[in-house]
Amino acid sequence: MDSRFIWYELITQDLDAAIGFYSDVVGWKVLASETPGMDYRRITADGEGLGGMMKAPDAGMPPAWFGYVNVADVDAQLAAFEAAGGKVLWPANDLPEVGRMAMVADPQGAAIYVMAPTGEGESQAFSSQKGHCGWNEYHARDWEKAFDFYAGRFGWVKDVAMDMGPAGTYQVFTSGGVQTGGMMNNPLPQQAWLFYFNVGDIDDAVGRVTSGGGAILVPPMEVPGGMWAVTASDPQGAMFGLLGSRP
């Protein structure tokens, strides 16, 4: 099975502020959903759903982005994560007409969702389209161990490996034959996934981040394919990336 990223979710402390910030920066339209028992918002780009936003259930939970990976059997994945040294953070639950899902953490502590969707149609959340996620990047304590872990769970395959000098190796991986993301070592104590959303002019987007109260953590850097990448944080501290072009 193709274990692709099929959904992206922001868990934040101030939902309305987050909606205003990202709608301006990325150009999303964020809609109310009909998720029972919770105030869940649906992120759309050109009418296509690609993610959601929700208020953190705990006031002490730091705002963060999470990705959902498509799996055939959520419960089997939970057992496999635990057997390989990971943890179950939120147990499996079912949403009618949506699917079964759970939040897990890998052995290095990065959190991610596994989901077996029941809805019709193939997710376009990860694509080159504007507003969608264009790259999934793992910042690891040990990327080689991280890759082996995820390859064992999801069948991801190594692609090109780039030498970044003192920063070490950047390992691109594929899912279903498609370049999906990369892994690298990061000396920060927090290991996590970083998701890059497609925008138009990267410098205009940087301006929208800072004018909206966000911060640029890594300024525009040219990446393979002629695109420019930025790492940023929103006003509440959630990290995210942007991919765009320069005229």
JSON list of C-alpha atoms in Angstrom, two decimals, residues 13-171:
[
{"chain": "A", "resi": 13, "resn": "GLN", "atom": "CA", "xyz": [-4.02, 27.41, 21.50]},
{"chain": "A", "resi": 14, "resn": "ASP", "atom": "CA", "xyz": [-5.78, 30.29, 19.66]},
{"chain": "A", "resi": 15, "resn": "LEU", "atom": "CA", "xyz": [-7.77, 28.91, 16.76]},
{"chain": "A", "resi": 16, "resn": "ASP", "atom": "CA", "xyz": [-9.14, 32.19, 15.43]},
{"chain": "A", "resi": 17, "resn": "ALA", "atom": "CA", "xyz": [-5.71, 33.84, 15.45]},
{"chain": "A", "resi": 18, "resn": "ALA", "atom": "CA", "xyz": [-4.20, 30.87, 13.60]},
{"chain": "A", "resi": 19, "resn": "ILE", "atom": "CA", "xyz": [-6.93, 30.96, 10.97]},
{"chain": "A", "resi": 20, "resn": "GLY", "atom": "CA", "xyz": [-6.29, 34.65, 10.30]},
{"chain": "A", "resi": 21, "resn": "PHE", "atom": "CA", "xyz": [-2.52, 34.21, 10.11]},
{"chain": "A", "resi": 22, "resn": "TYR", "atom": "CA", "xyz": [-2.39, 31.23, 7.74]},
{"chain": "A", "resi": 23, "resn": "SER", "atom": "CA", "xyz": [-5.25, 32.46, 5.56]},
{"chain": "A", "resi": 24, "resn": "ASP", "atom": "CA", "xyz": [-3.15, 35.55, 4.85]},
{"chain": "A", "resi": 25, "resn": "VAL", "atom": "CA", "xyz": [0.24, 33.85, 4.58]},
{"chain": "A", "resi": 26, "resn": "VAL", "atom": "CA", "xyz": [-0.69, 30.79, 2.50]},
{"chain": "A", "resi": 27, "resn": "GLY", "atom": "CA", "xyz": [-3.99, 31.90, 1.00]},
{"chain": "A", "resi": 28, "resn": "TRP", "atom": "CA", "xyz": [-6.15, 29.20, 2.54]},
{"chain": "A", "resi": 29, "resn": "LYS", "atom": "CA", "xyz": [-9.88, 29.30, 3.08]},
{"chain": "A", "resi": 30, "resn": "VAL", "atom": "CA", "xyz": [-10.66, 27.75, 6.45]},
{"chain": "A", "resi": 31, "resn": "LEU", "atom": "CA", "xyz": [-14.18, 26.42, 6.97]},
{"chain": "A", "resi": 32, "resn": "ALA", "atom": "CA", "xyz": [-16.14, 25.07, 9.91]},
{"chain": "A", "resi": 33, "resn": "SER", "atom": "CA", "xyz": [-16.57, 21.30, 9.78]},
{"chain": "A", "resi": 34, "resn": "GLU", "atom": "CA", "xyz": [-19.28, 19.02, 11.10]},
{"chain": "A", "resi": 35, "resn": "THR", "atom": "CA", "xyz": [-16.99, 16.93, 13.27]},
{"chain": "A", "resi": 36, "resn": "PRO", "atom": "CA", "xyz": [-19.14, 15.78, 16.21]},
{"chain": "A", "resi": 37, "resn": "GLY", "atom": "CA", "xyz": [-18.18, 17.04, 19.65]},
{"chain": "A", "resi": 38, "resn": "MET", "atom": "CA", "xyz": [-15.35, 19.35, 18.65]},
{"chain": "A", "resi": 39, "resn": "ASP", "atom": "CA", "xyz": [-14.67, 22.70, 16.98]},
{"chain": "A", "resi": 40, "resn": "TYR", "atom": "CA", "xyz": [-12.69, 21.42, 14.02]},
{"chain": "A", "resi": 41, "resn": "ARG", "atom": "CA", "xyz": [-11.84, 23.66, 11.06]},
{"chain": "A", "resi": 42, "resn": "ARG", "atom": "CA", "xyz": [-11.16, 22.40, 7.54]},
{"chain": "A", "resi": 43, "resn": "ILE", "atom": "CA", "xyz": [-8.34, 23.92, 5.47]},
{"chain": "A", "resi": 44, "resn": "THR", "atom": "CA", "xyz": [-9.00, 24.24, 1.74]},
{"chain": "A", "resi": 45, "resn": "ALA", "atom": "CA", "xyz": [-7.02, 25.49, -1.25]},
{"chain": "A", "resi": 46, "resn": "ASP", "atom": "CA", "xyz": [-8.95, 26.10, -4.47]},
{"chain": "A", "resi": 47, "resn": "GLY", "atom": "CA", "xyz": [-11.85, 24.20, -2.99]},
{"chain": "A", "resi": 48, "resn": "GLU", "atom": "CA", "xyz": [-9.85, 21.08, -2.12]},
{"chain": "A", "resi": 49, "resn": "GLY", "atom": "CA", "xyz": [-9.53, 19.91, 1.48]},
{"chain": "A", "resi": 50, "resn": "LEU", "atom": "CA", "xyz": [-5.94, 19.36, 2.58]},
{"chain": "A", "resi": 51, "resn": "GLY", "atom": "CA", "xyz": [-5.91, 19.73, 6.34]},
{"chain": "A", "resi": 52, "resn": "GLY", "atom": "CA", "xyz": [-7.52, 20.94, 9.50]},
{"chain": "A", "resi": 53, "resn": "MET", "atom": "CA", "xyz": [-7.08, 23.10, 12.58]},
{"chain": "A", "resi": 54, "resn": "MET", "atom": "CA", "xyz": [-8.24, 22.51, 16.12]},
{"chain": "A", "resi": 55, "resn": "LYS", "atom": "CA", "xyz": [-7.76, 24.01, 19.56]},
{"chain": "A", "resi": 56, "resn": "ALA", "atom": "CA", "xyz": [-5.35, 22.09, 21.77]},
{"chain": "A", "resi": 57, "resn": "PRO", "atom": "CA", "xyz": [-7.21, 19.91, 24.28]},
{"chain": "A", "resi": 58, "resn": "ASP", "atom": "CA", "xyz": [-4.64, 20.81, 26.94]},
{"chain": "A", "resi": 59, "resn": "ALA", "atom": "CA", "xyz": [-3.59, 24.38, 27.77]},
{"chain": "A", "resi": 60, "resn": "GLY", "atom": "CA", "xyz": [-0.02, 23.15, 28.23]},
{"chain": "A", "resi": 61, "resn": "MET", "atom": "CA", "xyz": [0.29, 21.57, 24.78]},
{"chain": "A", "resi": 62, "resn": "PRO", "atom": "CA", "xyz": [2.61, 23.62, 22.54]},
{"chain": "A", "resi": 63, "resn": "PRO", "atom": "CA", "xyz": [1.15, 24.53, 19.12]},
{"chain": "A", "resi": 64, "resn": "ALA", "atom": "CA", "xyz": [2.43, 22.27, 16.34]},
{"chain": "A", "resi": 65, "resn": "TRP", "atom": "CA", "xyz": [1.74, 20.84, 12.90]},
{"chain": "A", "resi": 66, "resn": "PHE", "atom": "CA", "xyz": [1.15, 17.12, 12.40]},
{"chain": "A", "resi": 67, "resn": "GLY", "atom": "CA", "xyz": [0.94, 14.95, 9.29]},
{"chain": "A", "resi": 68, "resn": "TYR", "atom": "CA", "xyz": [-1.37, 12.01, 8.64]},
{"chain": "A", "resi": 69, "resn": "VAL", "atom": "CA", "xyz": [0.02, 8.94, 6.87]},
{"chain": "A", "resi": 70, "resn": "ASN", "atom": "CA", "xyz": [-2.26, 6.60, 4.96]},
{"chain": "A", "resi": 71, "resn": "VAL", "atom": "CA", "xyz": [-2.22, 3.02, 6.30]},
{"chain": "A", "resi": 72, "resn": "ALA", "atom": "CA", "xyz": [-4.31, -0.09, 5.71]},
{"chain": "A", "resi": 73, "resn": "ASP", "atom": "CA", "xyz": [-4.73, -1.07, 9.37]},
{"chain": "A", "resi": 74, "resn": "VAL", "atom": "CA", "xyz": [-4.40, 1.51, 12.15]},
{"chain": "A", "resi": 75, "resn": "ASP", "atom": "CA", "xyz": [-4.40, -1.02, 15.00]},
{"chain": "A", "resi": 76, "resn": "ALA", "atom": "CA", "xyz": [-1.66, -3.08, 13.36]},
{"chain": "A", "resi": 77, "resn": "GLN", "atom": "CA", "xyz": [0.42, 0.08, 13.01]},
{"chain": "A", "resi": 78, "resn": "LEU", "atom": "CA", "xyz": [-0.03, 0.93, 16.69]},
{"chain": "A", "resi": 79, "resn": "ALA", "atom": "CA", "xyz": [1.27, -2.51, 17.66]},
{"chain": "A", "resi": 80, "resn": "ALA", "atom": "CA", "xyz": [4.17, -2.17, 15.20]},
{"chain": "A", "resi": 81, "resn": "PHE", "atom": "CA", "xyz": [5.12, 1.30, 16.49]},
{"chain": "A", "resi": 82, "resn": "GLU", "atom": "CA", "xyz": [5.20, 0.08, 20.09]},
{"chain": "A", "resi": 83, "resn": "ALA", "atom": "CA", "xyz": [7.10, -3.09, 19.20]},
{"chain": "A", "resi": 84, "resn": "ALA", "atom": "CA", "xyz": [9.78, -0.99, 17.44]},
{"chain": "A", "resi": 85, "resn": "GLY", "atom": "CA", "xyz": [10.19, 1.46, 20.33]},
{"chain": "A", "resi": 86, "resn": "GLY", "atom": "CA", "xyz": [7.54, 4.05, 19.52]},
{"chain": "A", "resi": 87, "resn": "LYS", "atom": "CA", "xyz": [4.55, 5.15, 21.59]},
{"chain": "A", "resi": 88, "resn": "VAL", "atom": "CA", "xyz": [0.81, 5.59, 21.19]},
{"chain": "A", "resi": 89, "resn": "LEU", "atom": "CA", "xyz": [-0.03, 9.20, 22.13]},
{"chain": "A", "resi": 90, "resn": "TRP", "atom": "CA", "xyz": [-3.75, 9.23, 21.28]},
{"chain": "A", "resi": 91, "resn": "PRO", "atom": "CA", "xyz": [-5.51, 5.87, 20.94]},
{"chain": "A", "resi": 92, "resn": "ALA", "atom": "CA", "xyz": [-7.33, 4.84, 17.80]},
{"chain": "A", "resi": 93, "resn": "ASN", "atom": "CA", "xyz": [-10.78, 6.29, 17.22]},
{"chain": "A", "resi": 94, "resn": "ASP", "atom": "CA", "xyz": [-13.30, 6.29, 14.39]},
{"chain": "A", "resi": 95, "resn": "LEU", "atom": "CA", "xyz": [-15.00, 9.25, 12.74]},
{"chain": "A", "resi": 96, "resn": "PRO", "atom": "CA", "xyz": [-18.04, 8.31, 10.65]},
{"chain": "A", "resi": 97, "resn": "GLU", "atom": "CA", "xyz": [-17.44, 8.72, 6.91]},
{"chain": "A", "resi": 98, "resn": "VAL", "atom": "CA", "xyz": [-13.86, 9.89, 7.61]},
{"chain": "A", "resi": 99, "resn": "GLY", "atom": "CA", "xyz": [-11.86, 6.94, 8.89]},
{"chain": "A", "resi": 100, "resn": "ARG", "atom": "CA", "xyz": [-9.96, 5.42, 11.78]},
{"chain": "A", "resi": 101, "resn": "MET", "atom": "CA", "xyz": [-6.93, 7.27, 13.14]},
{"chain": "A", "resi": 102, "resn": "ALA", "atom": "CA", "xyz": [-4.45, 7.51, 16.00]},
{"chain": "A", "resi": 103, "resn": "MET", "atom": "CA", "xyz": [-1.49, 9.67, 17.00]},
{"chain": "A", "resi": 104, "resn": "VAL", "atom": "CA", "xyz": [1.83, 7.94, 17.55]},
{"chain": "A", "resi": 105, "resn": "ALA", "atom": "CA", "xyz": [5.42, 8.93, 18.29]},
{"chain": "A", "resi": 106, "resn": "ASP", "atom": "CA", "xyz": [8.51, 7.31, 16.81]},
{"chain": "A", "resi": 107, "resn": "PRO", "atom": "CA", "xyz": [11.43, 6.20, 19.03]},
{"chain": "A", "resi": 108, "resn": "GLN", "atom": "CA", "xyz": [13.04, 9.66, 18.71]},
{"chain": "A", "resi": 109, "resn": "GLY", "atom": "CA", "xyz": [9.89, 11.40, 19.92]},
{"chain": "A", "resi": 110, "resn": "ALA", "atom": "CA", "xyz": [8.40, 12.91, 16.74]},
{"chain": "A", "resi": 111, "resn": "ALA", "atom": "CA", "xyz": [4.60, 12.68, 16.61]},
{"chain": "A", "resi": 112, "resn": "ILE", "atom": "CA", "xyz": [2.56, 11.71, 13.58]},
{"chain": "A", "resi": 113, "resn": "TYR", "atom": "CA", "xyz": [-0.91, 10.36, 12.80]},
{"chain": "A", "resi": 114, "resn": "VAL", "atom": "CA", "xyz": [-1.68, 7.05, 11.12]},
{"chain": "A", "resi": 115, "resn": "MET", "atom": "CA", "xyz": [-5.04, 6.90, 9.36]},
{"chain": "A", "resi": 116, "resn": "ALA", "atom": "CA", "xyz": [-7.14, 4.42, 7.40]},
{"chain": "A", "resi": 117, "resn": "PRO", "atom": "CA", "xyz": [-9.55, 6.69, 5.50]},
{"chain": "A", "resi": 118, "resn": "THR", "atom": "CA", "xyz": [-13.03, 5.58, 4.52]},
{"chain": "A", "resi": 119, "resn": "GLY", "atom": "CA", "xyz": [-13.98, 8.55, 2.35]},
{"chain": "A", "resi": 120, "resn": "GLU", "atom": "CA", "xyz": [-14.07, 8.40, -1.43]},
{"chain": "A", "resi": 121, "resn": "GLY", "atom": "CA", "xyz": [-11.43, 9.93, -3.69]},
{"chain": "A", "resi": 122, "resn": "GLU", "atom": "CA", "xyz": [-7.67, 10.22, -3.40]},
{"chain": "A", "resi": 123, "resn": "SER", "atom": "CA", "xyz": [-6.17, 12.90, -1.18]},
{"chain": "A", "resi": 124, "resn": "GLN", "atom": "CA", "xyz": [-4.41, 15.79, -2.93]},
{"chain": "A", "resi": 125, "resn": "ALA", "atom": "CA", "xyz": [-3.06, 17.27, 0.31]},
{"chain": "A", "resi": 126, "resn": "PHE", "atom": "CA", "xyz": [0.52, 16.55, -0.79]},
{"chain": "A", "resi": 127, "resn": "SER", "atom": "CA", "xyz": [1.06, 18.01, -4.25]},
{"chain": "A", "resi": 128, "resn": "SER", "atom": "CA", "xyz": [2.78, 20.81, -6.16]},
{"chain": "A", "resi": 129, "resn": "GLN", "atom": "CA", "xyz": [-0.41, 22.86, -6.24]},
{"chain": "A", "resi": 130, "resn": "LYS", "atom": "CA", "xyz": [-0.40, 26.26, -4.58]},
{"chain": "A", "resi": 131, "resn": "GLY", "atom": "CA", "xyz": [-1.56, 26.10, -0.97]},
{"chain": "A", "resi": 132, "resn": "HIS", "atom": "CA", "xyz": [-0.93, 22.37, -0.68]},
{"chain": "A", "resi": 133, "resn": "CYS", "atom": "CA", "xyz": [1.99, 20.75, 1.13]},
{"chain": "A", "resi": 134, "resn": "GLY", "atom": "CA", "xyz": [4.95, 20.37, -1.20]},
{"chain": "A", "resi": 135, "resn": "TRP", "atom": "CA", "xyz": [7.49, 18.65, 1.06]},
{"chain": "A", "resi": 136, "resn": "ASN", "atom": "CA", "xyz": [7.65, 16.59, 4.28]},
{"chain": "A", "resi": 137, "resn": "GLU", "atom": "CA", "xyz": [10.89, 16.89, 6.23]},
{"chain": "A", "resi": 138, "resn": "TYR", "atom": "CA", "xyz": [12.03, 14.99, 9.30]},
{"chain": "A", "resi": 139, "resn": "HIS", "atom": "CA", "xyz": [14.51, 16.59, 11.70]},
{"chain": "A", "resi": 140, "resn": "ALA", "atom": "CA", "xyz": [16.06, 13.70, 13.59]},
{"chain": "A", "resi": 141, "resn": "ARG", "atom": "CA", "xyz": [18.58, 13.02, 16.29]},
{"chain": "A", "resi": 142, "resn": "ASP", "atom": "CA", "xyz": [19.74, 10.14, 14.06]},
{"chain": "A", "resi": 143, "resn": "TRP", "atom": "CA", "xyz": [18.18, 10.23, 10.58]},
{"chain": "A", "resi": 144, "resn": "GLU", "atom": "CA", "xyz": [19.50, 6.80, 9.60]},
{"chain": "A", "resi": 145, "resn": "LYS", "atom": "CA", "xyz": [17.73, 5.12, 12.50]},
{"chain": "A", "resi": 146, "resn": "ALA", "atom": "CA", "xyz": [14.65, 7.25, 11.80]},
{"chain": "A", "resi": 147, "resn": "PHE", "atom": "CA", "xyz": [14.62, 6.20, 8.16]},
{"chain": "A", "resi": 148, "resn": "ASP", "atom": "CA", "xyz": [14.94, 2.51, 9.03]},
{"chain": "A", "resi": 149, "resn": "PHE", "atom": "CA", "xyz": [12.04, 2.88, 11.47]},
{"chain": "A", "resi": 150, "resn": "TYR", "atom": "CA", "xyz": [9.71, 4.57, 8.97]},
{"chain": "A", "resi": 151, "resn": "ALA", "atom": "CA", "xyz": [10.76, 2.33, 6.09]},
{"chain": "A", "resi": 152, "resn": "GLY", "atom": "CA", "xyz": [9.82, -0.64, 8.24]},
{"chain": "A", "resi": 153, "resn": "ARG", "atom": "CA", "xyz": [6.42, 0.84, 9.05]},
{"chain": "A", "resi": 154, "resn": "PHE", "atom": "CA", "xyz": [5.48, 2.46, 5.74]},
{"chain": "A", "resi": 155, "resn": "GLY", "atom": "CA", "xyz": [7.70, 0.99, 3.05]},
{"chain": "A", "resi": 156, "resn": "TRP", "atom": "CA", "xyz": [9.39, 4.28, 2.20]},
{"chain": "A", "resi": 157, "resn": "VAL", "atom": "CA", "xyz": [12.45, 4.00, -0.05]},
{"chain": "A", "resi": 158, "resn": "LYS", "atom": "CA", "xyz": [15.71, 5.97, -0.11]},
{"chain": "A", "resi": 159, "resn": "ASP", "atom": "CA", "xyz": [16.23, 8.23, -3.12]},
{"chain": "A", "resi": 160, "resn": "VAL", "atom": "CA", "xyz": [19.04, 10.75, -3.69]},
{"chain": "A", "resi": 161, "resn": "ALA", "atom": "CA", "xyz": [21.31, 11.61, -0.75]},
{"chain": "A", "resi": 162, "resn": "MET", "atom": "CA", "xyz": [22.79, 15.12, -0.70]},
{"chain": "A", "resi": 163, "resn": "ASP", "atom": "CA", "xyz": [26.01, 16.09, 1.07]},
{"chain": "A", "resi": 164, "resn": "MET", "atom": "CA", "xyz": [25.36, 19.28, 3.08]},
{"chain": "A", "resi": 165, "resn": "GLY", "atom": "CA", "xyz": [28.95, 19.61, 4.33]},
{"chain": "A", "resi": 166, "resn": "PRO", "atom": "CA", "xyz": [29.18, 20.17, 8.10]},
{"chain": "A", "resi": 167, "resn": "ALA", "atom": "CA", "xyz": [25.40, 19.68, 8.37]},
{"chain": "A", "resi": 168, "resn": "GLY", "atom": "CA", "xyz": [25.77, 16.08, 7.18]},
{"chain": "A", "resi": 169, "resn": "THR", "atom": "CA", "xyz": [23.58, 14.13, 4.76]},
{"chain": "A", "resi": 170, "resn": "TYR", "atom": "CA", "xyz": [20.13, 15.07, 3.54]},
{"chain": "A", "resi": 171, "resn": "GLN", "atom": "CA", "xyz": [18.32, 11.86, 2.56]}
]
